[in-house]
Coordinates of C-alpha atoms in Angstrom, one line a residue:
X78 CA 21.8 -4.7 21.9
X79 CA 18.2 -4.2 24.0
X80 CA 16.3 -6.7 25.1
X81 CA 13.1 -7.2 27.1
X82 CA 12.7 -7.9 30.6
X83 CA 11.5 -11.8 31.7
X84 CA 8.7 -9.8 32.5
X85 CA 7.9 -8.0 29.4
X86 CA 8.3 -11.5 27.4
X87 CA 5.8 -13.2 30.0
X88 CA 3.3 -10.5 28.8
X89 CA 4.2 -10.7 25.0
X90 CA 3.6 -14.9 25.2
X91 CA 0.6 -14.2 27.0
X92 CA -0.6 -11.7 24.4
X93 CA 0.0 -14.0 21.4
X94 CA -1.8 -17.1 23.1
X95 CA 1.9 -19.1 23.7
X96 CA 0.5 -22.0 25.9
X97 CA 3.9 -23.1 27.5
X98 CA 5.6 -19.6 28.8
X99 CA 7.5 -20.8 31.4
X100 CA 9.4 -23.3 29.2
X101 CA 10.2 -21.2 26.6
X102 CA 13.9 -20.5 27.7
X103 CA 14.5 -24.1 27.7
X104 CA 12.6 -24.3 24.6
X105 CA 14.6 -21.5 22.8
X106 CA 18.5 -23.5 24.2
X107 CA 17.1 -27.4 23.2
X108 CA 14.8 -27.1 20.2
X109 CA 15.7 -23.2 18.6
X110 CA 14.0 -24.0 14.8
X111 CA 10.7 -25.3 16.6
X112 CA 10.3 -22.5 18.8
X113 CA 10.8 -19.9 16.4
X114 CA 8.6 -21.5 14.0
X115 CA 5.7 -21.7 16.4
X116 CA 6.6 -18.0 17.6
X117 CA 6.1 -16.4 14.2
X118 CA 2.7 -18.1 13.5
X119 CA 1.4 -17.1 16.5
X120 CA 2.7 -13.8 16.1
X121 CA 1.5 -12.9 12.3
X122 CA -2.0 -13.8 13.7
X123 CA -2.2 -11.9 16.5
X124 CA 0.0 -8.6 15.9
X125 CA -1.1 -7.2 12.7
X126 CA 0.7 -5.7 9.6
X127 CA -1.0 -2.3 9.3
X128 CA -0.8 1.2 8.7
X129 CA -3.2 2.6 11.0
X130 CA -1.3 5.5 13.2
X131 CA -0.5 7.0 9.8
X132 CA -3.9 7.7 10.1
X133 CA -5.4 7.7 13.6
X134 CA -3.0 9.8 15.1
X135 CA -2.5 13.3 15.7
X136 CA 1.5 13.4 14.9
X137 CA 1.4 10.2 12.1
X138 CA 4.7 9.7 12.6
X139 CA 6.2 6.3 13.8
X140 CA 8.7 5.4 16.8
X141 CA 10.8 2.4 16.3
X142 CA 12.1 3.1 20.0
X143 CA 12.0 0.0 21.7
X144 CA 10.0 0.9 24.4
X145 CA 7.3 2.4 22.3
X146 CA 6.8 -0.7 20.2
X147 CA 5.9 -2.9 23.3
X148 CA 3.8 -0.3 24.3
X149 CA 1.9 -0.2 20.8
X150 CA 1.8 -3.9 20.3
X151 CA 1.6 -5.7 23.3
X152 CA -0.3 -2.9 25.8
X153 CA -2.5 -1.5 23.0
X154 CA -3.2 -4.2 21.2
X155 CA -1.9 -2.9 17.9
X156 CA 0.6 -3.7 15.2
X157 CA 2.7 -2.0 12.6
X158 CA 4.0 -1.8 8.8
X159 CA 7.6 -3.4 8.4
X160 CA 10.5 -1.6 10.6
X161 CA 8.1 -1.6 13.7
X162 CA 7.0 -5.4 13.6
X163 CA 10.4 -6.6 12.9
X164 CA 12.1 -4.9 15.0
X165 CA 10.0 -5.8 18.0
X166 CA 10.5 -8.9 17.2
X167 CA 14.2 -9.3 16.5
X168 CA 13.9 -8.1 20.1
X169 CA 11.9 -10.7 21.5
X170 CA 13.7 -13.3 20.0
X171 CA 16.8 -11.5 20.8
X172 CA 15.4 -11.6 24.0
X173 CA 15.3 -15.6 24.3
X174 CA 18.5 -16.1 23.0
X175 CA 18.0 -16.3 19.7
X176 CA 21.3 -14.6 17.5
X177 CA 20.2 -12.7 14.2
X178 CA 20.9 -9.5 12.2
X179 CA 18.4 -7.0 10.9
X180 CA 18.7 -6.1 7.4
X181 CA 17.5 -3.9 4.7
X182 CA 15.3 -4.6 1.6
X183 CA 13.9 -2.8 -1.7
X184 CA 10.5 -3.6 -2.6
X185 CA 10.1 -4.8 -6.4
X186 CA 7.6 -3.1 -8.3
X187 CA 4.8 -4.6 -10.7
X188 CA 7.1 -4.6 -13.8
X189 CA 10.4 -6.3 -11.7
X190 CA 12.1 -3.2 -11.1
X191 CA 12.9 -2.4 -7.3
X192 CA 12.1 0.5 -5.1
X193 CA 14.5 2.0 -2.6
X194 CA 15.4 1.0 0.6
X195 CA 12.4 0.6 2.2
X196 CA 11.6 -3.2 3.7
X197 CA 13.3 -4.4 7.1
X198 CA 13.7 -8.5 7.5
X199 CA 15.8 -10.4 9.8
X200 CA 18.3 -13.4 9.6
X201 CA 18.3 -15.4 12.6
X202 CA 20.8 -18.0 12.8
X203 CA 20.5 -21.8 13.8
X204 CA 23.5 -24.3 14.0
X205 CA 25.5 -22.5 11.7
X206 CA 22.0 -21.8 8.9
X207 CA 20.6 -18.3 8.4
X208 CA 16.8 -18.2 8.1
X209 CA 14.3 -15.6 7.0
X210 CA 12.0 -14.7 9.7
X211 CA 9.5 -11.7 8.7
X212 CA 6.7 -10.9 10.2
X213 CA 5.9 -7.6 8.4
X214 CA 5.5 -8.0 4.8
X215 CA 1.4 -8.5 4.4
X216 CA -0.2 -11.3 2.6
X217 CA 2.2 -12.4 0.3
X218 CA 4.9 -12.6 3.1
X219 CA 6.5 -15.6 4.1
X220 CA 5.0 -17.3 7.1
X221 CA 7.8 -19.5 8.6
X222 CA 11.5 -19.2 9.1
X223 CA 13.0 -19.8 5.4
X224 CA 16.5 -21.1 5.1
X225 CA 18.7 -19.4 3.1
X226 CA 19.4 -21.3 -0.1
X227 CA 19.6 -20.6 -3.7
X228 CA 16.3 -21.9 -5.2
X229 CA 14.7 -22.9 -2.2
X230 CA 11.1 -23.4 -2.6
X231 CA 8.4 -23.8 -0.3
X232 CA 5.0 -23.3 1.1
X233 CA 3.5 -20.0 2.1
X234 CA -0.1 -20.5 2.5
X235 CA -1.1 -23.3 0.2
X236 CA -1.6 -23.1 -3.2
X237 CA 0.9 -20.2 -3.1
X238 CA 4.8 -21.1 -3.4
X239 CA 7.5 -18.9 -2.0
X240 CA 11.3 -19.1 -3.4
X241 CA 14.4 -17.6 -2.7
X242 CA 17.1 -17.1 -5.5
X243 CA 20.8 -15.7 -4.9
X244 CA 20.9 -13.3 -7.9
X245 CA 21.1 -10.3 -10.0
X246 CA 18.6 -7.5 -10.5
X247 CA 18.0 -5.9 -14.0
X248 CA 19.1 -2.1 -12.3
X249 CA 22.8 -3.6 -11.4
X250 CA 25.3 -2.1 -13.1
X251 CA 27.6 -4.7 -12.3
X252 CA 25.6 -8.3 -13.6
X253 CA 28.4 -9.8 -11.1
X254 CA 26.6 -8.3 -8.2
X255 CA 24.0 -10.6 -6.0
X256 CA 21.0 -10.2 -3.7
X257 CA 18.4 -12.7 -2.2
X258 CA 15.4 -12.2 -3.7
X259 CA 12.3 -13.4 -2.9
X260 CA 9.2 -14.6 -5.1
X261 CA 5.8 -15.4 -4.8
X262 CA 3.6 -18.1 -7.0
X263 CA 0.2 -17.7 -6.2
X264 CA -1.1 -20.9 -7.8
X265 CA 0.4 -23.6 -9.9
X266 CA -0.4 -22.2 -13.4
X267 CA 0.8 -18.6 -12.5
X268 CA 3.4 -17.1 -13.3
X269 CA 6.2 -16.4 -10.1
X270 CA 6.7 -12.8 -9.1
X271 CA 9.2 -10.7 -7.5
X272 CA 7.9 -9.6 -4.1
X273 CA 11.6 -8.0 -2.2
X274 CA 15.2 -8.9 -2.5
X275 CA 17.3 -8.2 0.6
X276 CA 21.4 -8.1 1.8
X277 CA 23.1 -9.9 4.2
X278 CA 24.9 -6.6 5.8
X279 CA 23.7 -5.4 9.1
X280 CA 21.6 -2.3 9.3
X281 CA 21.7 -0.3 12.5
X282 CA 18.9 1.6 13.9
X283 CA 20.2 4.7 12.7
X284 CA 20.0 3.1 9.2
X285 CA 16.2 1.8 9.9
X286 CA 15.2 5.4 11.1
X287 CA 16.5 7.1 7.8
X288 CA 14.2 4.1 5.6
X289 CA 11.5 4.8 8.7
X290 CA 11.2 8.5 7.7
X291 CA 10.6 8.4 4.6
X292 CA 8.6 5.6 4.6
X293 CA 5.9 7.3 7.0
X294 CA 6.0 10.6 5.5
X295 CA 6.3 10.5 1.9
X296 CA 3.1 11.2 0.1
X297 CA 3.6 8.8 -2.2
X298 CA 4.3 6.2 0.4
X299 CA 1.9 3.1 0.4
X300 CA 1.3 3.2 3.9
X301 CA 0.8 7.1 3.9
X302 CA -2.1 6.6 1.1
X303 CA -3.9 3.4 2.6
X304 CA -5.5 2.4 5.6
X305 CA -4.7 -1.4 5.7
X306 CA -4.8 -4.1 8.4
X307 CA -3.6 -7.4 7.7
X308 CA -3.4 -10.7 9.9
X309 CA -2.5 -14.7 9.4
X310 CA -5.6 -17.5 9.7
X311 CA -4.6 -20.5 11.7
X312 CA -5.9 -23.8 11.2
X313 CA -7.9 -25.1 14.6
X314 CA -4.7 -26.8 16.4
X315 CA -3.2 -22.9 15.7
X316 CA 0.1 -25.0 13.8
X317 CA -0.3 -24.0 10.6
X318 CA -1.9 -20.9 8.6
X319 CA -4.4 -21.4 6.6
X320 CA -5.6 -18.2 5.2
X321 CA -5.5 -14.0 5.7
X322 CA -7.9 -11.3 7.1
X323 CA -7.1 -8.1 4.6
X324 CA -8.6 -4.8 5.5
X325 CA -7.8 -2.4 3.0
X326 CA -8.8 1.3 2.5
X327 CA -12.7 0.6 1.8
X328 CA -13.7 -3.5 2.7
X329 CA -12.8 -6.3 4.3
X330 CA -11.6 -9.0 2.5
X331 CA -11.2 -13.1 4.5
X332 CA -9.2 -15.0 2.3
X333 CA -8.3 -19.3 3.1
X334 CA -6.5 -20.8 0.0
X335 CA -6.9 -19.4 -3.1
X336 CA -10.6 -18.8 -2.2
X337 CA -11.2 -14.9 -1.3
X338 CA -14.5 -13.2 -0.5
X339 CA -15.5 -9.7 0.9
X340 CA -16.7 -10.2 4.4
X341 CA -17.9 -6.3 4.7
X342 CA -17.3 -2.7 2.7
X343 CA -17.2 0.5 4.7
X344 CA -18.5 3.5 3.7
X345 CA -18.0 5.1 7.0
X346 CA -15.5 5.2 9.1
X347 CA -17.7 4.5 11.9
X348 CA -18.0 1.2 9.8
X349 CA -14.3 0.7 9.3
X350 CA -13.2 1.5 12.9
X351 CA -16.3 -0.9 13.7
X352 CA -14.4 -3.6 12.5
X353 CA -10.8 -3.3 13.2
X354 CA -12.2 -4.0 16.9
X355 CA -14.6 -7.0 15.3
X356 CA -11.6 -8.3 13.4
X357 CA -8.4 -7.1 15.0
X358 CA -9.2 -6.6 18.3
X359 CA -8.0 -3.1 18.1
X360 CA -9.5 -0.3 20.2
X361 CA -8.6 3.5 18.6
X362 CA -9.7 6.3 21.4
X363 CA -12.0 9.0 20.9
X364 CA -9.1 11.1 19.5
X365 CA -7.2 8.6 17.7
X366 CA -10.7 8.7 15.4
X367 CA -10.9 12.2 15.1
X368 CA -7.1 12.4 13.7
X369 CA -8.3 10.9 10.1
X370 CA -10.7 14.1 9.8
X371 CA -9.9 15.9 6.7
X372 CA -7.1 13.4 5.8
X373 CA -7.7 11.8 1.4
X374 CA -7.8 7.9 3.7
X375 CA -10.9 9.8 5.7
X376 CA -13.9 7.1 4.7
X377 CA -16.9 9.7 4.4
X378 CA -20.8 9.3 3.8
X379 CA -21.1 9.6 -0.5
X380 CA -21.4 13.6 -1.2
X381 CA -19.9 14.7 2.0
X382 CA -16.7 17.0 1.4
X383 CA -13.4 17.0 3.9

């Protein structure tokens, strides 16, 4: 397996604000669960879950080549949907020690049934536990390691409840089959929802850049459709989340809690690229802009044609 250089992980602590980087190899052998904890939350607020260079790019097509994704997230200042975010960061942690698999997950659709392949996660293991840790599933993600238990319920971003169940799925054939599935309650009176359910086999790259291509080039792909951006709120002390910044296709929405509010609607995209640098920190080049021209995510001034 690759990993990154001392080097390369000095720069990627630096980038996401980790105040102790020369301790964190010590941290990673004496307190593993702690570290990794405090690694994702500052990673889900600083590299973003987006979709953005499947439309501010000339090719639109996404690398999950190692080397690219450092370059993407930590030298550019971006993020990524999924495989990218993920797998950068099975690297990192793979990087400081850490042991884990990658694995593959279907996305459940509104009425419980499930997608394809289509979702990446990891299970890093701890003493002998596996935990979920993903960074790349939006704002109804998980946002700390989960351990894997049947019914295991927890906090995501409070008032919504996360849980993970050991079960079947309505489209097996065989009702003795079993995946993890994970659910989302947004608030105590609601109803819980299916969000993905995942395996606990391996998948390779090769197997991620089979899911990868289809994913970024399918028309009726989410990310292919929508111009998103998505990152975590931390509280002040930067130890617990609090709340999500959601850019989607035409506004900007802040939401902390179960309170939500439009901070901004675009109707440019001078407007929208306005504030993905005001929000997200993210800079797109002069052609990087001009690569949405013509595209159906293109924002453009009411009347104006592609």
């Amino acid at each position: 397996m690759s990993i990154y250089t001392s080097a390369q992980i000095s720069k990627y602590l630096e980038h996401i604000g980790f105040r102790h980087p020369d301790n964190v190899y010590q941290l990673a052998a004496d307190n593993p669960l702690q570290l990794l904890t405090q690694l994702q939350l500052l990673h889900m607020a600083r590299v973003p879950f987006e979709s953005l260079s499947l439309h501010y790019s000339q090719s639109r097509l996404l690398s999950l080549d190692l080397e690219d994704l450092f370059d993407k997230i930590v030298n550019k200042g971006c993020g990524g949907y999924c495989m990218e975010v993920n797998a950068f960061f099975a690297t990192v942690l793979r990087s400081l020690g850490f042991k884990l698999i990658s694995v593959g997950g279907r996305v459940a659709r509104p009425d419980g049934t499930y997608k394809g392949w289509d979702h990446m996660t990891n299970l890093v293991k701890i003493n002998n536990q596996r935990y979920v840790v993903d960074v790349g599933f939006g704002s109804n993600g998980p946002t700390k390691p989960i351990p894997l238990e049947h019914g295991y319920n927890f906090t995501t971003i409070a008032p919504a409840r996360g849980k993970l169940m050991y079960r079947s799925l309505i489209e097996h054939s065989d009702p003795d089959q079993r995946v993890w599935v994970y659910s989302v309650q947004e608030h105590a009176d609601a109803l819980w929802r299916d969000m993905y359910c995942f395996v606990e086999i391996e998948f390779f790259p090769g197997d991620f850049e089979v899911m990868n291509l289809k994913t970024m080039t399918t028309p009726q792909s989410f990310f292919v459709q929508n111009v998103m951006c998505i990152k975590t709120i931390l509280n002040e002390e930067k130890t617990e989340p609090v709340g999500w910044v959601i850019l989607h296709r035409d506004y900007l929405k802040r939401r902390v809690g179960d309170k939500s509010e439009i901070v901004e609607t675009f109707k440019t995209e001078d407007d929208r690229i306005g504030a993905l640098e005001k929000y997200f920190g993210i800079v797109l080049s002069e052609g990087a802009k001009r690569a949405i021209k013509g595209l159906a995510s293109e924002l453009r001034p009411k009347g104006e044609h592609a």
